[in-house]
């Protein structure tokens, strides 16, 4: 303890710029908590609360975030829930900063990498919403940082699998990430065993415990879902969401669907149709007008068949529509999309929002009152609320800047690779920090999270925010980082070239 007290001033000096950014981020979150009490609500919030209070798989969303709410139920406070989410947001910044330093990056790059997640007003607003994205971001960034620790062992690979399983059960977009990380572990094991004569065994040493730890919890949840609904999967809405996605371009005169699918057609031209989500929630949607609830097995199967036919019949239209949705992630401004109501949920309000209108939200409100044991009415306190609203007007990461950040790693890698080929003496190997192994996992994860929603549902601003810390982490490591990693963080007398354990 005496050593820690003696070294604390030196440690604080070495990390002073990060501590300034971290302190500003904590202060902004405190002002937000004072300005908007107890929490901000989204239509999905009520469904999460219902599942937390009455544990059973939901047809639309996995129950991971609901179990997170369940863990905090004993405190009967949604204010505490969003406080924990703000802490998770701060910890994401810490993980990014520490990982850049441990992988050999300079402190200035580490500080810049964590600025968006700590200071972006929309990140802070998302943490104050009762939705799964803050927890999901924490888990995915944690998985990426854990995957970058060296050396990777079977135990750390299993821990990585458990984290990704938790992410998948929080948002199903985490499921393809299991495949992404498995490929990274496979490549790491093969590369590490080069020359040892048994690369297959070395690769399996990491990949097998990872896949077992990742897939067993997911399989267990799928079993629970099957026992509840007699349906295979984690949710029962994949076909419905893909149908809504294809309605941005589907032309039944081209598709020529059979009679049972023709009832899902929309005679309006694609340019005159509403946003994709309206085909799920609007009472005038051809799908919603079918008998029964929207997410029955029969309706979801029918919608999935229609979507499959649309994609097979109009593959180029599907590709064009997906790229258009993806492009919304990179706009310089922040145009209203998909509609004013959804867009408004991501802005700090200046008046108390109206009560929920959708029936599931009305039912969920009753469970939410049981959870909190208090009033759910939002209390807006000035001047704190006014301060964060003014801050949100100026402090955000434009989508164009995100695109630039995502392009930094491959650009730097290409420039260094070309320089290495022209300057390196014959027979000499290029330095390891010139390969994508240092930043590839964060970069690939960022792109996976960007691509899956536009391809399977539709673009939404909140789906972009988990990408930001991963993109910044990849960019910082690509500019300056070591594939072996050196601990520049914990030693009392400053950085030492000691490999991190």
mmCIF file of N, CA, C and O in Angstrom, residues 57-135:
data_model
loop_
_atom_site.group_PDB
_atom_site.id
_atom_site.type_symbol
_atom_site.label_atom_id
_atom_site.label_comp_id
_atom_site.label_asym_id
_atom_site.label_seq_id
_atom_site.Cartn_x
_atom_site.Cartn_y
_atom_site.Cartn_z
ATOM 1 N N UNK A 57 -38.385 -16.922 -22.749
ATOM 2 C CA UNK A 57 -37.826 -16.355 -23.985
ATOM 3 C C UNK A 57 -38.837 -15.458 -24.691
ATOM 4 O O UNK A 57 -40.035 -15.747 -24.716
ATOM 5 N N UNK A 58 -38.346 -14.382 -25.246
ATOM 6 C CA UNK A 58 -39.186 -13.485 -26.032
ATOM 7 C C UNK A 58 -39.088 -13.880 -27.502
ATOM 8 O O UNK A 58 -38.050 -14.371 -27.960
ATOM 9 N N UNK A 59 -40.154 -13.665 -28.255
ATOM 10 C CA UNK A 59 -40.159 -14.036 -29.659
ATOM 11 C C UNK A 59 -39.326 -13.097 -30.520
ATOM 12 O O UNK A 59 -38.915 -13.474 -31.622
ATOM 13 N N UNK A 60 -39.065 -11.889 -30.047
ATOM 14 C CA UNK A 60 -38.393 -10.884 -30.870
ATOM 15 C C UNK A 60 -36.956 -10.652 -30.426
ATOM 16 O O UNK A 60 -36.068 -10.441 -31.261
ATOM 17 N N UNK A 61 -36.700 -10.665 -29.123
ATOM 18 C CA UNK A 61 -35.372 -10.317 -28.612
ATOM 19 C C UNK A 61 -34.907 -11.378 -27.620
ATOM 20 O O UNK A 61 -35.698 -11.847 -26.801
ATOM 21 N N UNK A 62 -33.630 -11.757 -27.646
ATOM 22 C CA UNK A 62 -33.135 -12.705 -26.643
ATOM 23 C C UNK A 62 -33.189 -12.086 -25.256
ATOM 24 O O UNK A 62 -33.282 -10.862 -25.092
ATOM 25 N N UNK A 63 -33.099 -12.908 -24.245
ATOM 26 C CA UNK A 63 -33.395 -12.481 -22.877
ATOM 27 C C UNK A 63 -32.173 -12.024 -22.089
ATOM 28 O O UNK A 63 -32.267 -11.796 -20.886
ATOM 29 N N UNK A 64 -31.010 -11.871 -22.748
ATOM 30 C CA UNK A 64 -29.808 -11.517 -21.995
ATOM 31 C C UNK A 64 -29.930 -10.209 -21.241
ATOM 32 O O UNK A 64 -29.583 -10.125 -20.057
ATOM 33 N N UNK A 65 -30.421 -9.165 -21.913
ATOM 34 C CA UNK A 65 -30.562 -7.871 -21.226
ATOM 35 C C UNK A 65 -31.629 -7.949 -20.137
ATOM 36 O O UNK A 65 -31.485 -7.334 -19.075
ATOM 37 N N UNK A 66 -32.659 -8.728 -20.364
ATOM 38 C CA UNK A 66 -33.682 -8.898 -19.336
ATOM 39 C C UNK A 66 -33.103 -9.556 -18.086
ATOM 40 O O UNK A 66 -33.467 -9.211 -16.955
ATOM 41 N N UNK A 67 -32.192 -10.507 -18.264
ATOM 42 C CA UNK A 67 -31.553 -11.123 -17.108
ATOM 43 C C UNK A 67 -30.632 -10.135 -16.390
ATOM 44 O O UNK A 67 -30.476 -10.188 -15.166
ATOM 45 N N UNK A 68 -30.040 -9.230 -17.142
ATOM 46 C CA UNK A 68 -29.273 -8.133 -16.547
ATOM 47 C C UNK A 68 -30.184 -7.277 -15.668
ATOM 48 O O UNK A 68 -29.829 -6.921 -14.522
ATOM 49 N N UNK A 69 -31.380 -6.957 -16.172
ATOM 50 C CA UNK A 69 -32.349 -6.222 -15.359
ATOM 51 C C UNK A 69 -32.768 -7.036 -14.136
ATOM 52 O O UNK A 69 -32.946 -6.481 -13.043
ATOM 53 N N UNK A 70 -32.915 -8.323 -14.336
ATOM 54 C CA UNK A 70 -33.329 -9.197 -13.228
ATOM 55 C C UNK A 70 -32.301 -9.180 -12.103
ATOM 56 O O UNK A 70 -32.657 -9.196 -10.913
ATOM 57 N N UNK A 71 -31.025 -9.139 -12.459
ATOM 58 C CA UNK A 71 -29.979 -9.104 -11.439
ATOM 59 C C UNK A 71 -30.077 -7.864 -10.559
ATOM 60 O O UNK A 71 -29.700 -7.901 -9.384
ATOM 61 N N UNK A 72 -30.597 -6.787 -11.123
ATOM 62 C CA UNK A 72 -30.685 -5.522 -10.384
ATOM 63 C C UNK A 72 -32.076 -5.272 -9.814
ATOM 64 O O UNK A 72 -32.312 -4.212 -9.209
ATOM 65 N N UNK A 73 -32.978 -6.224 -9.977
ATOM 66 C CA UNK A 73 -34.365 -5.994 -9.558
ATOM 67 C C UNK A 73 -34.487 -5.740 -8.062
ATOM 68 O O UNK A 73 -35.340 -4.970 -7.609
ATOM 69 N N UNK A 74 -33.638 -6.373 -7.270
ATOM 70 C CA UNK A 74 -33.747 -6.239 -5.815
ATOM 71 C C UNK A 74 -33.625 -4.789 -5.352
ATOM 72 O O UNK A 74 -34.132 -4.434 -4.273
ATOM 73 N N UNK A 75 -32.996 -3.937 -6.145
ATOM 74 C CA UNK A 75 -32.833 -2.533 -5.771
ATOM 75 C C UNK A 75 -34.027 -1.673 -6.183
ATOM 76 O O UNK A 75 -34.125 -0.519 -5.761
ATOM 77 N N UNK A 76 -34.918 -2.225 -7.022
ATOM 78 C CA UNK A 76 -36.146 -1.528 -7.436
ATOM 79 C C UNK A 76 -35.867 -0.106 -7.901
ATOM 80 O O UNK A 76 -36.494 0.852 -7.440
ATOM 81 N N UNK A 77 -34.932 0.025 -8.824
ATOM 82 C CA UNK A 77 -34.542 1.367 -9.256
ATOM 83 C C UNK A 77 -34.035 1.332 -10.694
ATOM 84 O O UNK A 77 -32.972 0.770 -10.959
ATOM 85 N N UNK A 78 -34.802 1.934 -11.605
ATOM 86 C CA UNK A 78 -34.299 2.084 -12.968
ATOM 87 C C UNK A 78 -33.178 3.116 -13.024
ATOM 88 O O UNK A 78 -32.345 3.072 -13.934
ATOM 89 N N UNK A 79 -33.157 4.029 -12.069
ATOM 90 C CA UNK A 79 -32.044 4.981 -11.991
ATOM 91 C C UNK A 79 -30.732 4.236 -11.757
ATOM 92 O O UNK A 79 -29.690 4.586 -12.325
ATOM 93 N N UNK A 80 -30.779 3.192 -10.921
ATOM 94 C CA UNK A 80 -29.573 2.394 -10.699
ATOM 95 C C UNK A 80 -29.185 1.636 -11.970
ATOM 96 O O UNK A 80 -28.000 1.514 -12.290
ATOM 97 N N UNK A 81 -30.175 1.149 -12.709
ATOM 98 C CA UNK A 81 -29.880 0.409 -13.946
ATOM 99 C C UNK A 81 -29.093 1.286 -14.911
ATOM 100 O O UNK A 81 -28.047 0.874 -15.437
ATOM 101 N N UNK A 82 -29.569 2.515 -15.146
ATOM 102 C CA UNK A 82 -28.855 3.363 -16.112
ATOM 103 C C UNK A 82 -27.531 3.844 -15.532
ATOM 104 O O UNK A 82 -26.580 4.100 -16.284
ATOM 105 N N UNK A 83 -27.424 3.941 -14.205
ATOM 106 C CA UNK A 83 -26.125 4.265 -13.603
ATOM 107 C C UNK A 83 -25.116 3.162 -13.893
ATOM 108 O O UNK A 83 -23.961 3.431 -14.258
ATOM 109 N N UNK A 84 -25.547 1.909 -13.751
ATOM 110 C CA UNK A 84 -24.666 0.790 -14.081
ATOM 111 C C UNK A 84 -24.298 0.827 -15.566
ATOM 112 O O UNK A 84 -23.146 0.567 -15.948
ATOM 113 N N UNK A 85 -25.253 1.185 -16.423
ATOM 114 C CA UNK A 85 -24.956 1.273 -17.850
ATOM 115 C C UNK A 85 -23.955 2.391 -18.139
ATOM 116 O O UNK A 85 -23.079 2.242 -19.003
ATOM 117 N N UNK A 86 -24.050 3.495 -17.417
ATOM 118 C CA UNK A 86 -23.054 4.556 -17.581
ATOM 119 C C UNK A 86 -21.671 4.063 -17.143
ATOM 120 O O UNK A 86 -20.657 4.390 -17.780
ATOM 121 N N UNK A 87 -21.625 3.288 -16.074
ATOM 122 C CA UNK A 87 -20.348 2.732 -15.620
ATOM 123 C C UNK A 87 -19.785 1.797 -16.684
ATOM 124 O O UNK A 87 -18.577 1.806 -16.969
ATOM 125 N N UNK A 88 -20.648 0.988 -17.296
ATOM 126 C CA UNK A 88 -20.182 0.103 -18.369
ATOM 127 C C UNK A 88 -19.614 0.917 -19.529
ATOM 128 O O UNK A 88 -18.601 0.540 -20.132
ATOM 129 N N UNK A 89 -20.249 2.052 -19.853
ATOM 130 C CA UNK A 89 -19.726 2.911 -20.905
ATOM 131 C C UNK A 89 -18.354 3.451 -20.578
ATOM 132 O O UNK A 89 -17.460 3.500 -21.443
ATOM 133 N N UNK A 90 -18.161 3.855 -19.331
ATOM 134 C CA UNK A 90 -16.842 4.330 -18.904
ATOM 135 C C UNK A 90 -15.814 3.201 -18.972
ATOM 136 O O UNK A 90 -14.654 3.420 -19.370
ATOM 137 N N UNK A 91 -16.229 1.999 -18.595
ATOM 138 C CA UNK A 91 -15.308 0.859 -18.626
ATOM 139 C C UNK A 91 -14.917 0.488 -20.055
ATOM 140 O O UNK A 91 -13.805 -0.004 -20.285
ATOM 141 N N UNK A 92 -15.810 0.714 -21.011
ATOM 142 C CA UNK A 92 -15.441 0.485 -22.415
ATOM 143 C C UNK A 92 -14.281 1.396 -22.790
ATOM 144 O O UNK A 92 -13.314 0.976 -23.437
ATOM 145 N N UNK A 93 -14.349 2.677 -22.370
ATOM 146 C CA UNK A 93 -13.238 3.580 -22.618
ATOM 147 C C UNK A 93 -11.956 3.110 -21.967
ATOM 148 O O UNK A 93 -10.872 3.200 -22.565
ATOM 149 N N UNK A 94 -12.057 2.607 -20.744
ATOM 150 C CA UNK A 94 -10.875 2.094 -20.044
ATOM 151 C C UNK A 94 -10.281 0.906 -20.792
ATOM 152 O O UNK A 94 -9.062 0.803 -20.970
ATOM 153 N N UNK A 95 -11.142 -0.022 -21.245
ATOM 154 C CA UNK A 95 -10.642 -1.201 -21.953
ATOM 155 C C UNK A 95 -9.919 -0.809 -23.238
ATOM 156 O O UNK A 95 -8.864 -1.375 -23.562
ATOM 157 N N UNK A 96 -10.473 0.145 -23.971
ATOM 158 C CA UNK A 96 -9.824 0.587 -25.211
ATOM 159 C C UNK A 96 -8.459 1.191 -24.903
ATOM 160 O O UNK A 96 -7.449 0.870 -25.548
ATOM 161 N N UNK A 97 -8.404 2.054 -23.907
ATOM 162 C CA UNK A 97 -7.151 2.724 -23.542
ATOM 163 C C UNK A 97 -6.096 1.711 -23.104
ATOM 164 O O UNK A 97 -4.944 1.735 -23.575
ATOM 165 N N UNK A 98 -6.474 0.814 -22.215
ATOM 166 C CA UNK A 98 -5.524 -0.173 -21.690
ATOM 167 C C UNK A 98 -5.031 -1.098 -22.802
ATOM 168 O O UNK A 98 -3.836 -1.417 -22.879
ATOM 169 N N UNK A 99 -5.934 -1.514 -23.674
ATOM 170 C CA UNK A 99 -5.547 -2.441 -24.736
ATOM 171 C C UNK A 99 -4.558 -1.804 -25.701
ATOM 172 O O UNK A 99 -3.578 -2.448 -26.120
ATOM 173 N N UNK A 100 -4.788 -0.546 -26.067
ATOM 174 C CA UNK A 100 -3.838 0.122 -26.969
ATOM 175 C C UNK A 100 -2.459 0.186 -26.326
ATOM 176 O O UNK A 100 -1.437 -0.086 -26.970
ATOM 177 N N UNK A 101 -2.392 0.510 -25.042
ATOM 178 C CA UNK A 101 -1.095 0.581 -24.362
ATOM 179 C C UNK A 101 -0.456 -0.795 -24.256
ATOM 180 O O UNK A 101 0.745 -0.952 -24.503
ATOM 181 N N UNK A 102 -1.238 -1.789 -23.904
ATOM 182 C CA UNK A 102 -0.680 -3.136 -23.758
ATOM 183 C C UNK A 102 -0.209 -3.712 -25.087
ATOM 184 O O UNK A 102 0.667 -4.575 -25.118
ATOM 185 N N UNK A 103 -0.793 -3.254 -26.167
ATOM 186 C CA UNK A 103 -0.379 -3.746 -27.479
ATOM 187 C C UNK A 103 0.727 -2.896 -28.085
ATOM 188 O O UNK A 103 1.065 -3.048 -29.257
ATOM 189 N N UNK A 104 1.302 -2.009 -27.291
ATOM 190 C CA UNK A 104 2.465 -1.265 -27.736
ATOM 191 C C UNK A 104 2.185 0.081 -28.334
ATOM 192 O O UNK A 104 3.089 0.729 -28.862
ATOM 193 N N UNK A 105 0.940 0.561 -28.283
ATOM 194 C CA UNK A 105 0.605 1.859 -28.848
ATOM 195 C C UNK A 105 1.027 2.999 -27.945
ATOM 196 O O UNK A 105 1.149 2.844 -26.728
ATOM 197 N N UNK A 106 1.247 4.190 -28.520
ATOM 198 C CA UNK A 106 1.600 5.367 -27.710
ATOM 199 C C UNK A 106 0.389 5.891 -26.956
ATOM 200 O O UNK A 106 -0.764 5.658 -27.348
ATOM 201 N N UNK A 107 0.635 6.613 -25.889
ATOM 202 C CA UNK A 107 -0.457 7.080 -25.041
ATOM 203 C C UNK A 107 -1.383 8.043 -25.780
ATOM 204 O O UNK A 107 -2.594 8.056 -25.549
ATOM 205 N N UNK A 108 -0.829 8.859 -26.702
ATOM 206 C CA UNK A 108 -1.696 9.807 -27.405
ATOM 207 C C UNK A 108 -2.716 9.074 -28.269
ATOM 208 O O UNK A 108 -3.881 9.489 -28.371
ATOM 209 N N UNK A 109 -2.303 7.980 -28.895
ATOM 210 C CA UNK A 109 -3.237 7.198 -29.704
ATOM 211 C C UNK A 109 -4.277 6.519 -28.819
ATOM 212 O O UNK A 109 -5.461 6.426 -29.182
ATOM 213 N N UNK A 110 -3.855 6.052 -27.657
ATOM 214 C CA UNK A 110 -4.792 5.413 -26.725
ATOM 215 C C UNK A 110 -5.840 6.406 -26.246
ATOM 216 O O UNK A 110 -7.024 6.075 -26.136
ATOM 217 N N UNK A 111 -5.418 7.633 -25.949
ATOM 218 C CA UNK A 111 -6.366 8.653 -25.488
ATOM 219 C C UNK A 111 -7.351 9.001 -26.600
ATOM 220 O O UNK A 111 -8.572 9.056 -26.377
ATOM 221 N N UNK A 112 -6.851 9.226 -27.804
ATOM 222 C CA UNK A 112 -7.734 9.570 -28.915
ATOM 223 C C UNK A 112 -8.734 8.450 -29.194
ATOM 224 O O UNK A 112 -9.892 8.714 -29.548
ATOM 225 N N UNK A 113 -8.305 7.210 -29.037
ATOM 226 C CA UNK A 113 -9.182 6.084 -29.332
ATOM 227 C C UNK A 113 -10.374 6.017 -28.386
ATOM 228 O O UNK A 113 -11.452 5.537 -28.770
ATOM 229 N N UNK A 114 -10.211 6.472 -27.156
ATOM 230 C CA UNK A 114 -11.313 6.365 -26.196
ATOM 231 C C UNK A 114 -12.154 7.641 -26.111
ATOM 232 O O UNK A 114 -13.171 7.656 -25.417
ATOM 233 N N UNK A 115 -11.762 8.709 -26.815
ATOM 234 C CA UNK A 115 -12.515 9.964 -26.749
ATOM 235 C C UNK A 115 -13.960 9.791 -27.241
ATOM 236 O O UNK A 115 -14.898 10.227 -26.563
ATOM 237 N N UNK A 116 -14.213 9.184 -28.412
ATOM 238 C CA UNK A 116 -15.608 9.093 -28.869
ATOM 239 C C UNK A 116 -16.531 8.354 -27.905
ATOM 240 O O UNK A 116 -17.646 8.811 -27.635
ATOM 241 N N UNK A 117 -16.090 7.208 -27.384
ATOM 242 C CA UNK A 117 -16.987 6.449 -26.515
ATOM 243 C C UNK A 117 -17.199 7.142 -25.181
ATOM 244 O O UNK A 117 -18.264 7.015 -24.554
ATOM 245 N N UNK A 118 -16.231 7.924 -24.729
ATOM 246 C CA UNK A 118 -16.367 8.596 -23.440
ATOM 247 C C UNK A 118 -17.092 9.938 -23.541
ATOM 248 O O UNK A 118 -17.769 10.337 -22.594
ATOM 249 N N UNK A 119 -16.984 10.613 -24.683
ATOM 250 C CA UNK A 119 -17.485 11.993 -24.759
ATOM 251 C C UNK A 119 -18.593 12.197 -25.785
ATOM 252 O O UNK A 119 -19.193 13.275 -25.805
ATOM 253 N N UNK A 120 -18.872 11.242 -26.649
ATOM 254 C CA UNK A 120 -19.942 11.411 -27.628
ATOM 255 C C UNK A 120 -21.291 11.478 -26.907
ATOM 256 O O UNK A 120 -21.652 10.588 -26.136
ATOM 257 N N UNK A 121 -22.064 12.528 -27.185
ATOM 258 C CA UNK A 121 -23.337 12.729 -26.484
ATOM 259 C C UNK A 121 -24.331 11.617 -26.787
ATOM 260 O O UNK A 121 -25.147 11.252 -25.916
ATOM 261 N N UNK A 122 -24.292 11.079 -27.990
ATOM 262 C CA UNK A 122 -25.238 10.017 -28.332
ATOM 263 C C UNK A 122 -24.867 8.698 -27.660
ATOM 264 O O UNK A 122 -25.754 7.881 -27.364
ATOM 265 N N UNK A 123 -23.597 8.470 -27.402
ATOM 266 C CA UNK A 123 -23.202 7.316 -26.593
ATOM 267 C C UNK A 123 -23.775 7.452 -25.185
ATOM 268 O O UNK A 123 -24.304 6.488 -24.614
ATOM 269 N N UNK A 124 -23.672 8.641 -24.630
ATOM 270 C CA UNK A 124 -24.167 8.871 -23.271
ATOM 271 C C UNK A 124 -25.690 8.730 -23.223
ATOM 272 O O UNK A 124 -26.250 8.143 -22.293
ATOM 273 N N UNK A 125 -26.375 9.268 -24.254
ATOM 274 C CA UNK A 125 -27.830 9.151 -24.292
ATOM 275 C C UNK A 125 -28.260 7.695 -24.405
ATOM 276 O O UNK A 125 -29.238 7.267 -23.778
ATOM 277 N N UNK A 126 -27.536 6.906 -25.210
ATOM 278 C CA UNK A 126 -27.862 5.491 -25.361
ATOM 279 C C UNK A 126 -27.697 4.752 -24.036
ATOM 280 O O UNK A 126 -28.486 3.857 -23.709
ATOM 281 N N UNK A 127 -26.685 5.122 -23.257
ATOM 282 C CA UNK A 127 -26.494 4.497 -21.945
ATOM 283 C C UNK A 127 -27.635 4.840 -20.994
ATOM 284 O O UNK A 127 -27.921 4.082 -20.060
ATOM 285 N N UNK A 128 -28.295 5.972 -21.227
ATOM 286 C CA UNK A 128 -29.386 6.390 -20.342
ATOM 287 C C UNK A 128 -30.722 5.799 -20.773
ATOM 288 O O UNK A 128 -31.715 5.948 -20.064
ATOM 289 N N UNK A 129 -30.750 5.132 -21.929
ATOM 290 C CA UNK A 129 -31.945 4.429 -22.392
ATOM 291 C C UNK A 129 -31.969 3.015 -21.835
ATOM 292 O O UNK A 129 -30.927 2.365 -21.713
ATOM 293 N N UNK A 130 -33.156 2.540 -21.529
ATOM 294 C CA UNK A 130 -33.296 1.172 -21.036
ATOM 295 C C UNK A 130 -33.374 0.215 -22.236
ATOM 296 O O UNK A 130 -34.418 -0.348 -22.565
ATOM 297 N N UNK A 131 -32.237 0.039 -22.889
ATOM 298 C CA UNK A 131 -32.114 -0.872 -24.026
ATOM 299 C C UNK A 131 -30.826 -1.665 -23.869
ATOM 300 O O UNK A 131 -29.970 -1.337 -23.034
ATOM 301 N N UNK A 132 -30.680 -2.685 -24.700
ATOM 302 C CA UNK A 132 -29.601 -3.658 -24.513
ATOM 303 C C UNK A 132 -28.252 -3.199 -25.049
ATOM 304 O O UNK A 132 -27.239 -3.863 -24.807
ATOM 305 N N UNK A 133 -28.197 -2.082 -25.778
ATOM 306 C CA UNK A 133 -26.998 -1.760 -26.547
ATOM 307 C C UNK A 133 -25.773 -1.466 -25.683
ATOM 308 O O UNK A 133 -24.644 -1.787 -26.070
ATOM 309 N N UNK A 134 -25.946 -0.831 -24.527
ATOM 310 C CA UNK A 134 -24.791 -0.529 -23.674
ATOM 311 C C UNK A 134 -24.155 -1.810 -23.148
ATOM 312 O O UNK A 134 -22.920 -1.954 -23.138
ATOM 313 N N UNK A 135 -24.976 -2.742 -22.697
ATOM 314 C CA UNK A 135 -24.457 -4.028 -22.228
ATOM 315 C C UNK A 135 -23.795 -4.781 -23.376
ATOM 316 O O UNK A 135 -22.708 -5.354 -23.221
#
